[in-house]
Coordinates of C-alpha atoms in Angstrom, one line a residue:
M1 CA 0.2 0.0 0.1
I2 CA 1.0 3.5 -0.6
H3 CA 1.4 5.5 2.8
V4 CA 0.5 9.1 3.2
E5 CA 2.2 11.3 6.0
T6 CA -0.7 12.3 7.7
G7 CA 0.9 15.2 9.5
D8 CA 0.9 17.6 6.4
V9 CA -2.9 17.5 5.8
H10 CA -4.5 21.0 6.3
D11 CA -7.6 22.7 7.3
P12 CA -9.8 23.1 3.8
L13 CA -10.7 26.7 5.1
S14 CA -7.6 27.7 6.5
N15 CA -5.3 30.5 5.1
S16 CA -2.2 29.5 7.3
D17 CA -1.0 26.2 6.1
T18 CA 0.5 27.3 2.4
Q19 CA 3.9 26.9 4.1
Q20 CA 3.4 23.5 5.5
R21 CA 2.3 22.2 2.0
Q22 CA 6.0 22.6 1.1
E23 CA 7.3 20.3 3.7
G24 CA 6.9 16.5 4.3
S25 CA 8.8 13.2 4.0
D26 CA 10.5 11.8 0.7
D27 CA 8.4 8.6 1.3
Q28 CA 4.7 10.1 1.1
G29 CA 2.1 8.4 -0.8
Y30 CA -1.5 9.2 -1.5
D31 CA -3.9 7.3 1.0
E32 CA -7.6 6.8 0.3
G33 CA -8.4 8.3 3.6
P34 CA -11.3 7.6 5.9
I35 CA -14.3 8.9 3.8
N36 CA -14.4 7.7 0.4
P37 CA -17.9 7.2 -0.5
R38 CA -19.3 5.1 -3.7
K39 CA -15.9 3.2 -4.3
S40 CA -16.7 0.2 -6.5
V41 CA -15.5 -3.4 -6.4
N42 CA -13.6 -2.9 -9.7
D43 CA -11.8 -0.1 -8.1
D44 CA -10.5 -2.4 -5.1
D45 CA -9.4 -5.3 -7.4
A46 CA -7.5 -2.8 -9.3
D47 CA -5.8 -1.7 -6.1
S48 CA -5.3 -5.2 -5.0
K49 CA -3.7 -6.1 -8.3
D50 CA -1.4 -2.7 -7.9
E51 CA -0.2 -3.9 -4.6
N52 CA 1.1 -7.2 -6.3
E53 CA 3.0 -5.5 -8.7
E54 CA 5.6 -4.2 -6.4
S55 CA 9.1 -3.3 -7.2
Q56 CA 11.5 -6.3 -7.6
A57 CA 14.6 -4.0 -6.8
D58 CA 14.8 -5.3 -3.1
N59 CA 15.8 -8.7 -4.5
F60 CA 18.7 -7.5 -6.4
A61 CA 20.5 -4.5 -4.3
S62 CA 19.8 -1.2 -3.3
Y63 CA 20.6 1.8 -5.3
G64 CA 23.3 2.9 -3.0
Q65 CA 24.9 -0.3 -3.2
L66 CA 25.4 -0.5 -7.0
V67 CA 25.8 3.2 -8.0
G68 CA 26.3 5.1 -4.7
P69 CA 24.3 7.7 -3.2
P70 CA 23.1 10.8 -5.0
S71 CA 25.8 13.1 -6.2
Y72 CA 25.7 16.9 -5.2
E73 CA 24.4 17.8 -8.4
E74 CA 21.8 15.1 -8.4
S75 CA 20.4 16.2 -4.9
V76 CA 20.2 19.9 -6.2
M77 CA 18.2 18.4 -9.3
Y78 CA 15.8 16.5 -7.1
E79 CA 15.0 19.3 -4.5
S80 CA 14.4 21.7 -7.7
V81 CA 11.9 19.4 -8.8
V82 CA 10.0 18.9 -5.4
H83 CA 10.2 22.5 -4.8
A84 CA 9.2 23.6 -8.2
G85 CA 5.6 24.8 -7.3
G86 CA 6.8 26.7 -4.3
E87 CA 8.4 29.8 -5.8
G88 CA 7.0 33.0 -4.4
E89 CA 4.7 31.4 -1.9
E90 CA 6.7 32.6 1.1
E91 CA 5.9 36.0 0.3
A92 CA 2.2 35.1 0.0
V93 CA 2.5 33.7 3.7
S94 CA 2.0 36.3 6.2
T95 CA 5.4 37.4 8.2
K96 CA 3.4 37.4 11.5
G97 CA 2.2 34.3 11.1
P98 CA -1.4 32.7 12.2
P99 CA -2.9 34.1 15.5
L100 CA -2.7 30.6 17.4
T101 CA -0.3 27.8 16.6
I102 CA -0.7 24.8 18.4
S103 CA 1.2 21.5 18.7
V104 CA 0.2 18.2 20.4
S105 CA 3.2 16.1 21.5
D106 CA 4.6 13.8 24.2
P107 CA 1.9 11.4 24.9
Q108 CA 2.1 9.7 28.1
R109 CA 0.2 6.9 29.7
R110 CA -1.8 7.3 32.9
E111 CA -3.3 4.7 35.1
L112 CA -6.9 5.0 36.8
Q113 CA -7.6 3.0 39.7
M114 CA -11.2 1.1 39.3
I115 CA -12.8 -1.0 41.9
V116 CA -11.8 -4.2 43.1
G117 CA -8.0 -3.4 42.4
M118 CA -8.6 -3.0 38.7
K119 CA -6.9 -0.5 36.7
S120 CA -7.8 1.6 33.5
G121 CA -5.5 3.1 31.2
Y122 CA -5.5 6.4 29.3
I123 CA -3.2 8.6 27.4
Q124 CA -2.6 12.1 28.0
Y125 CA -1.3 14.8 25.6
K126 CA 0.8 17.8 25.9
V127 CA -1.0 20.6 24.2
M128 CA 1.3 23.7 23.3
T129 CA -0.1 26.9 22.4
I130 CA 1.5 30.0 20.9
S131 CA -0.7 32.9 20.8
R132 CA -0.7 36.4 19.2
L133 CA -4.5 37.0 20.7
S134 CA -4.6 39.7 23.3
S135 CA -7.2 37.5 25.2
Y136 CA -4.9 34.8 26.2
G137 CA -3.2 34.9 29.4
S138 CA 0.6 34.3 27.8
P139 CA 1.7 34.1 24.5
E140 CA 2.9 30.6 25.1
K141 CA 0.9 28.0 27.4
E142 CA 1.1 24.2 27.9
V143 CA -1.6 21.9 29.4
R144 CA -2.3 18.4 29.4
R145 CA -5.3 16.8 27.8
R146 CA -6.8 13.2 27.4
F147 CA -9.1 12.2 24.3
R148 CA -12.2 12.8 26.3
E149 CA -11.7 16.2 26.8
F150 CA -11.3 16.7 23.1
V151 CA -14.7 15.2 22.5
S152 CA -15.9 17.5 25.3
L153 CA -14.7 20.4 23.3
S154 CA -16.1 19.0 20.1
E155 CA -19.5 19.1 21.8
V156 CA -19.3 22.3 23.4
L157 CA -18.1 23.9 19.9
K158 CA -21.1 22.2 18.2
A159 CA -23.7 23.6 20.6
R160 CA -22.3 27.0 20.7
F161 CA -21.4 27.3 17.1
R162 CA -24.5 26.1 15.0
G163 CA -24.3 26.5 11.5
Y164 CA -20.5 26.9 11.1
F165 CA -18.6 24.6 9.2
L166 CA -16.7 22.9 11.9
P167 CA -13.7 20.7 11.1
P168 CA -14.6 16.9 11.9
R169 CA -13.0 15.3 15.5
P170 CA -11.0 12.7 14.9
E171 CA -13.2 9.5 15.7
K172 CA -13.3 8.0 19.1
N173 CA -14.4 4.3 18.6
A174 CA -11.3 2.3 18.6
V175 CA -10.8 -1.4 19.3
E176 CA -9.9 -2.0 22.9
G177 CA -6.7 -3.8 22.3
Q178 CA -5.5 -1.0 20.0
R179 CA -5.6 2.1 22.2
M180 CA -2.3 1.6 23.9
K181 CA -0.4 0.7 20.7
D182 CA 2.4 3.4 19.8
S183 CA 1.3 3.3 16.1
F184 CA -2.4 4.1 17.1
I185 CA -1.3 6.8 19.7
E186 CA 1.0 8.7 17.2
E187 CA -1.8 8.5 14.6
R188 CA -4.3 9.9 17.0
R189 CA -1.7 12.5 18.1
V190 CA -1.3 13.6 14.6
L191 CA -5.1 13.7 14.0
L192 CA -5.6 15.9 17.3
E193 CA -2.9 18.3 16.4
K194 CA -4.5 19.0 12.9
Y195 CA -8.1 19.2 14.4
L196 CA -7.1 21.9 16.7
N197 CA -5.1 23.9 14.4
R198 CA -8.1 23.8 12.0
L199 CA -10.3 25.2 14.7
A200 CA -7.7 28.0 15.6
A201 CA -7.8 28.6 11.9
H202 CA -11.6 29.3 11.8
P203 CA -12.5 33.2 11.9
V204 CA -15.2 32.7 14.5
V205 CA -14.0 29.8 16.5
G206 CA -10.3 30.5 16.8
P207 CA -10.7 33.7 18.9
S208 CA -13.6 32.0 20.8
E209 CA -13.5 31.9 24.5
E210 CA -14.2 28.2 24.6
L211 CA -11.4 27.3 22.5
R212 CA -9.1 29.7 25.0
L213 CA -10.4 27.8 28.1
F214 CA -9.5 24.5 26.4
L215 CA -5.9 25.5 25.4
E216 CA -5.4 27.7 28.8
T217 CA -7.1 25.9 31.7
D218 CA -4.4 23.9 33.9
G219 CA -5.5 20.6 35.4
D220 CA -8.9 18.6 34.5
L221 CA -11.0 20.3 32.4
G222 CA -14.1 18.6 34.2
G223 CA -13.1 20.7 37.3
S224 CA -13.3 24.0 35.7
Y225 CA -16.5 25.8 36.8
Q226 CA -16.1 28.0 33.7
W227 CA -15.8 25.1 31.3
Q228 CA -18.9 23.3 33.0
K229 CA -21.0 26.5 32.1
F230 CA -20.3 25.6 28.4
L231 CA -21.3 22.2 28.5
P232 CA -24.6 21.7 26.5
A233 CA -27.7 20.0 28.4
Q234 CA -27.9 16.3 27.5
A235 CA -31.3 14.8 26.8
N236 CA -32.3 12.2 29.6
F237 CA -34.4 9.4 28.9
L238 CA -36.0 9.0 32.1
E239 CA -37.0 12.6 32.3
G240 CA -38.3 13.0 28.8
T241 CA -40.7 9.6 29.4
A242 CA -41.9 11.6 32.6
K243 CA -42.4 14.8 30.6
L244 CA -44.3 13.0 27.8
S245 CA -46.8 11.2 30.1
K246 CA -47.4 14.4 31.7
Q247 CA -48.3 16.5 28.4
L248 CA -50.3 13.7 27.1
F249 CA -52.4 13.7 30.3
G250 CA -52.7 17.3 30.3
R251 CA -50.8 17.8 33.3
E252 CA -47.8 20.0 31.7
S253 CA -48.3 22.3 28.7
S254 CA -47.2 20.8 25.4
V255 CA -46.1 23.9 24.1
P256 CA -42.4 24.4 23.5
Q257 CA -41.1 27.4 25.8
P258 CA -39.2 30.2 24.0
G259 CA -36.0 29.4 25.7
D260 CA -35.9 25.6 24.3
V261 CA -37.1 26.3 20.7
A262 CA -33.3 27.8 20.1
Q263 CA -31.9 24.2 20.7
P264 CA -32.7 21.2 18.4
S265 CA -35.3 18.8 19.7
K266 CA -33.0 16.0 19.9
K267 CA -31.0 17.9 22.4
T268 CA -34.0 18.4 24.7
N269 CA -36.3 16.1 27.0
D270 CA -39.4 17.1 25.1
Y271 CA -40.3 14.0 23.0
L272 CA -43.6 15.4 22.2
R273 CA -41.9 18.2 20.3
R274 CA -39.8 15.4 18.5
M275 CA -42.9 13.6 17.3
K276 CA -44.8 16.8 16.1
E277 CA -41.9 18.0 14.0
G278 CA -41.2 14.3 12.7
F279 CA -44.9 14.6 11.5
Q280 CA -44.2 18.1 10.2
S281 CA -41.7 16.6 8.2
M282 CA -43.4 13.7 6.8
K283 CA -46.4 16.1 6.0
Q284 CA -43.9 18.2 4.0
E285 CA -42.5 15.2 2.0
L286 CA -45.6 13.8 1.2
S287 CA -47.1 17.1 -0.2
G288 CA -43.7 17.6 -2.1
A289 CA -43.4 21.3 -1.0
A290 CA -42.0 23.0 2.1
R291 CA -44.2 25.6 3.9
N292 CA -43.4 29.1 3.7
S293 CA -40.0 28.9 2.3
D294 CA -38.6 32.1 1.1
V295 CA -36.4 32.9 -1.6
D296 CA -33.1 32.9 0.6
E297 CA -34.2 29.4 2.0
K298 CA -34.8 28.0 -1.7
E299 CA -31.3 29.6 -2.9
L300 CA -29.7 27.7 0.1
K301 CA -31.3 24.6 -0.7
L302 CA -29.8 24.6 -4.0
Q303 CA -26.3 25.4 -2.4
T304 CA -26.9 22.3 -0.7
K305 CA -27.5 20.3 -3.6
V306 CA -24.3 21.8 -5.1
V307 CA -22.2 20.7 -1.9
E308 CA -23.5 17.3 -2.4
G309 CA -22.6 17.1 -6.1
T310 CA -19.0 18.5 -5.0
W311 CA -18.7 15.7 -2.7
D312 CA -19.5 13.2 -5.4
N313 CA -16.9 14.8 -7.6
L314 CA -14.3 14.8 -4.8
A315 CA -14.9 11.1 -4.2
E316 CA -14.5 10.2 -7.9
T317 CA -11.5 12.9 -8.4
S318 CA -9.9 11.3 -5.2
R319 CA -9.7 8.0 -6.6
V320 CA -8.3 9.0 -10.1
A321 CA -5.6 10.9 -8.3
E322 CA -5.0 8.0 -6.0
K323 CA -4.4 6.0 -9.6
L324 CA -2.4 8.6 -11.1
V325 CA -0.1 8.5 -8.0
R326 CA 0.0 4.8 -8.0
K327 CA 0.8 4.9 -11.6
F328 CA 3.7 7.3 -11.2
E329 CA 4.8 5.3 -8.3
R330 CA 5.2 2.0 -10.5
M331 CA 6.8 3.8 -13.3
G332 CA 9.4 4.9 -10.8
A333 CA 9.7 1.5 -9.7
V334 CA 10.2 0.0 -13.2
Y335 CA 13.1 2.7 -14.0
G336 CA 14.5 1.5 -10.8
D337 CA 14.3 -2.4 -11.8
L338 CA 15.4 -1.8 -15.3
G339 CA 18.4 0.4 -14.5
L340 CA 19.4 -2.5 -11.4
S341 CA 19.1 -5.0 -14.3
F342 CA 21.3 -2.9 -16.8
I343 CA 23.9 -2.2 -13.9
K344 CA 24.0 -5.8 -13.2
L345 CA 24.4 -6.9 -16.8
S346 CA 27.0 -4.3 -17.3
K347 CA 29.1 -5.8 -14.2
Y348 CA 28.5 -9.2 -15.9
E349 CA 29.9 -8.0 -19.1
E350 CA 32.7 -6.1 -17.4
T351 CA 33.8 -9.7 -16.0
E352 CA 32.4 -12.3 -18.0
G353 CA 32.2 -10.7 -21.3
T354 CA 35.7 -9.2 -21.4
D355 CA 37.2 -12.5 -20.9
R356 CA 35.2 -14.4 -23.7
A357 CA 35.8 -11.2 -25.9
A358 CA 39.6 -11.9 -25.8
F359 CA 39.0 -15.2 -27.7
T360 CA 37.2 -13.3 -30.6
D361 CA 39.4 -10.1 -30.5
T362 CA 36.3 -8.1 -29.7
V363 CA 37.5 -6.7 -26.3
S364 CA 36.9 -3.0 -27.3
C365 CA 33.5 -3.7 -28.4
A366 CA 32.7 -5.8 -25.2
Q367 CA 34.0 -2.7 -23.2
S368 CA 31.8 -0.2 -25.5
I369 CA 28.8 -2.3 -24.6
T370 CA 29.7 -2.4 -20.8
S371 CA 30.3 1.2 -20.8
D372 CA 27.0 2.0 -22.5
T373 CA 24.9 -0.4 -20.5
M374 CA 26.3 1.1 -17.4
Q375 CA 25.3 4.6 -18.7
A376 CA 21.6 3.7 -19.4
G377 CA 21.6 1.9 -16.1
V378 CA 22.7 4.8 -14.0
A379 CA 20.3 7.1 -15.9
L380 CA 17.3 5.1 -15.2
V381 CA 18.3 4.7 -11.3
R382 CA 18.6 8.6 -11.3
L383 CA 15.1 8.8 -12.8
A384 CA 13.9 6.3 -10.3
R385 CA 15.2 8.7 -7.5
L386 CA 13.6 11.3 -9.1
A387 CA 10.3 9.7 -9.7
K388 CA 10.2 8.8 -5.9
K389 CA 10.8 12.6 -4.9
V390 CA 8.0 13.4 -7.5
T391 CA 5.6 10.7 -6.3
G392 CA 5.6 12.0 -2.8
K393 CA 5.3 15.6 -3.6
M394 CA 2.2 14.6 -6.2
A395 CA 0.6 12.8 -3.0
Q396 CA 1.1 15.9 -0.7
D397 CA -0.3 18.3 -3.2
L398 CA -3.4 15.9 -4.2
G399 CA -3.7 15.3 -0.8
E400 CA -6.0 18.7 -0.6
L401 CA -8.8 16.3 -2.3
H402 CA -8.6 14.3 0.7
D403 CA -8.9 17.0 3.1
Y404 CA -12.0 18.3 1.7
L405 CA -13.4 14.9 1.1
Y406 CA -13.0 14.6 4.7
F407 CA -14.3 17.7 5.5
M408 CA -17.6 17.6 3.3
P409 CA -19.8 15.7 5.8
A410 CA -19.3 18.4 8.2
V411 CA -20.5 21.1 5.9
L412 CA -23.7 19.1 5.2
K413 CA -24.3 18.9 8.8
A414 CA -24.0 22.7 9.1
L415 CA -26.4 23.0 6.4
A416 CA -28.7 20.5 7.8
T417 CA -28.8 22.5 11.4
R418 CA -30.7 25.3 9.5
E419 CA -33.1 23.2 8.0
Q420 CA -33.9 21.6 11.2
A421 CA -34.4 25.1 12.6
L422 CA -36.7 25.9 9.8
L423 CA -38.8 22.7 10.6
T424 CA -38.9 23.6 14.4
L425 CA -40.5 27.2 13.2
Q426 CA -42.7 25.7 10.8
T427 CA -44.0 23.3 13.2
L428 CA -44.7 26.2 15.8
E429 CA -46.4 28.0 13.1
A430 CA -48.8 25.1 12.3
Q431 CA -49.3 24.7 16.0
Y432 CA -50.4 28.3 16.2
E433 CA -52.9 28.0 13.1
A434 CA -54.3 25.1 14.9
R435 CA -55.0 26.5 18.2
A436 CA -56.2 29.8 16.6
K437 CA -58.8 28.0 14.9
L438 CA -59.7 25.8 18.0
V439 CA -60.1 29.2 19.7
E440 CA -62.4 30.4 17.3
D441 CA -64.7 27.1 17.1
L442 CA -64.8 27.3 20.9
D443 CA -66.1 30.8 21.1
N444 CA -68.9 30.0 18.4
Q445 CA -70.0 27.1 20.4
A446 CA -70.1 29.2 23.8
S447 CA -72.0 31.8 22.1
L448 CA -74.6 29.3 21.3
V449 CA -75.4 28.7 25.0
V450 CA -77.7 31.5 26.9
G451 CA -75.2 33.1 29.3
G452 CA -72.0 31.4 27.6
D453 CA -70.8 28.0 28.3
R454 CA -68.3 28.0 31.0
G455 CA -66.5 25.1 30.3
K456 CA -65.7 26.1 26.7
V457 CA -64.9 29.7 27.8
R458 CA -62.5 28.2 30.6
K459 CA -60.9 25.8 27.6
A460 CA -60.6 28.8 25.2
N461 CA -58.7 31.0 27.6
D462 CA -56.4 27.9 28.3
V463 CA -55.8 27.8 24.7
R464 CA -55.3 31.7 24.0
N465 CA -52.4 31.3 27.0
E466 CA -50.9 28.7 24.9
I467 CA -51.2 30.9 21.9
N468 CA -49.3 33.6 23.8
T469 CA -46.5 31.2 24.7
L470 CA -46.5 30.2 21.2
E471 CA -46.2 33.8 19.8
H472 CA -42.9 34.2 21.9
S473 CA -41.8 30.6 21.0
I474 CA -42.1 31.4 17.4
Q475 CA -40.3 34.8 17.7
A476 CA -37.3 33.0 19.3
A477 CA -37.4 30.2 16.7
R478 CA -37.3 32.7 13.8
A479 CA -34.7 34.6 15.5
E480 CA -32.7 31.4 15.5
Y481 CA -33.4 30.4 11.9
D482 CA -32.6 33.9 10.8
K483 CA -29.3 33.6 12.6
L484 CA -28.3 30.3 11.1
K485 CA -29.3 31.4 7.8
K486 CA -26.9 34.1 7.6
V487 CA -24.1 32.0 9.3
N488 CA -24.9 29.4 6.5
R489 CA -24.5 32.0 3.7
D490 CA -21.2 33.5 5.2
E491 CA -19.8 30.2 5.6
L492 CA -20.7 28.9 2.3
S493 CA -19.3 32.2 0.7
R494 CA -15.9 31.4 2.9
F495 CA -16.0 27.9 1.8
Q496 CA -16.1 28.5 -2.1
S497 CA -13.6 31.1 -1.9
Q498 CA -11.0 29.2 0.0
K499 CA -11.8 25.9 -2.1
K500 CA -11.1 27.8 -5.1
K501 CA -8.0 29.1 -3.9
D502 CA -6.8 25.8 -2.5
F503 CA -7.5 24.1 -5.5
T504 CA -5.8 26.8 -7.9
A505 CA -2.6 26.3 -5.3
M506 CA -2.7 22.6 -5.7
L507 CA -3.0 22.4 -9.6
H508 CA -0.3 25.2 -9.9
S509 CA 2.1 23.1 -7.7
L510 CA 1.5 19.9 -9.4
A511 CA 1.9 21.6 -12.9
C512 CA 5.2 23.1 -12.0
V513 CA 6.3 19.8 -10.3
Q514 CA 5.2 17.8 -13.5
A515 CA 7.0 20.3 -15.9
A516 CA 10.0 20.2 -13.7
Y517 CA 10.0 16.7 -13.8
A518 CA 10.1 16.4 -17.6
E519 CA 12.5 19.0 -17.8
R520 CA 15.1 17.3 -15.4
S521 CA 14.3 13.9 -17.2
S522 CA 15.4 15.2 -20.6
D523 CA 18.5 16.6 -19.2
V524 CA 19.2 12.9 -17.9
W525 CA 18.7 11.6 -21.1
L526 CA 20.7 14.2 -23.1
M527 CA 23.5 13.5 -20.4
V528 CA 23.2 9.8 -21.4
A529 CA 23.3 10.9 -25.4
K530 CA 26.3 12.8 -24.8
E531 CA 28.2 10.0 -23.0
L532 CA 27.3 7.8 -25.8
G533 CA 28.9 10.0 -28.5
A534 CA 26.0 12.3 -29.7
T535 CA 27.3 15.6 -31.3
E536 CA 26.6 19.1 -30.2
E537 CA 24.2 19.6 -33.2
Q538 CA 22.2 16.6 -32.3
L539 CA 21.7 17.8 -28.7
Y540 CA 20.9 21.0 -29.9
E541 CA 18.2 19.6 -32.3
A542 CA 16.9 17.3 -29.5
K543 CA 16.3 20.2 -27.2
T544 CA 14.8 22.6 -29.7
V545 CA 12.9 20.6 -32.3
P546 CA 9.5 19.4 -30.9
V547 CA 8.8 15.6 -30.6
Q548 CA 5.7 14.3 -32.4
A549 CA 3.4 15.3 -29.4
G550 CA 4.4 18.6 -29.6
I551 CA 6.0 18.7 -26.0
R552 CA 9.2 21.0 -25.5
F553 CA 11.5 20.7 -22.5
D554 CA 13.2 24.1 -22.9

């Protein structure tokens, strides 16, 4: 399998990672990633076939054993190819740096005493923050956090910043036996560092009080009173069941309170509200049209479909990019295998061929064959080394696709938050209309009785009180929906702008690296041609006359 160094993947919406994309391991490759929907069985078969076609160079000898390490000139050539797309990027990066720079390091095992002498282990990570924000107590701060505190941060941010495109938190479901393995701990450390830096790069979440408390509070977050205030309320099954029974028997109002409608129904103990919103959603689906959707909402729904289409396109493009990197890697492996075979053949000719050529008086011819074969083999090995560098850089550049593919579910979830708020508003409006009609019917029935029907009058007054509460709840729900609608519009605009910028930079870097690789490959073969006796005129013609495909290397 091709391996990708996960530490260089950056936030799709971050402006602070341009420089990081220029760094990375030489052995990087392209990984499918945790999210790759709609991958066909044929693709899996092709991947298995690719893995079985690994290079046979290891069965011979390493490049260094046969031809020695790269020369200084070769190293300069390789580096010039890898950094071909990075010219001028340093000027684009702010000299001040990002407001927050966060590193996660030094994972340490801790033991927790359980009952009956049993012990439970967990990992604590050192979180180091370098801040340029005035709200932070010091420019540098170091705390220790365990994974469940990262989970708590994610829950707090999702409740506080509804509708924002928040980066997804690393998954917490891991096989019990794998949690303490060094490889898993390191992988999680890298993912947690990227997660925090993506949050820090967000223009709203980055300077937030919630993130500051997480990065600056000493000790366990659970013991911080300030942090406890941010924790969202969790739905309780027993409380929800008791509340539902009271509502059904009329001992508690079934009308949601204004302070509750700003939160999604799944986060409350009001099961009756959940059922009513579910019924309203089903009713709208059956009717085929949403209730009272304004122009802005229709536009946002269209944008949601565009995002869904983008996700599909990213999944397909990611598969194509992976195949491209694999093919380039196989090409480099073939260069290496062929080059090593030529070098071995040259060494064989040097020892065995020269001895036998003495009997046929073709010693000079054998020596020429040995030299030419060695030249071709060394050239192929140089190209294999160059292809290895380029493969890593291609995987690093195309990793931008993987980042966005991983980010898309969070975008759709943020858009769905607005739609849920709209459903809450529409459900309340439907209840308001039903109760207004009920009051009108009760008043008409009470007027038919001489002196008025006291029972119906009393019931009409109760419904009027519910209508009064509904009016305030509708106002609160509309304010929440309008806020989420604005947040979604702003986030979509920012997302599209940053995506265009990131993909343009990715394609520019990829094209520069490919052009530089073609130029360096041409130089290698021109040097071989010169060693084989090509004249200056022939070399000049090879560089200046276009080949049949119309490609030039100068």
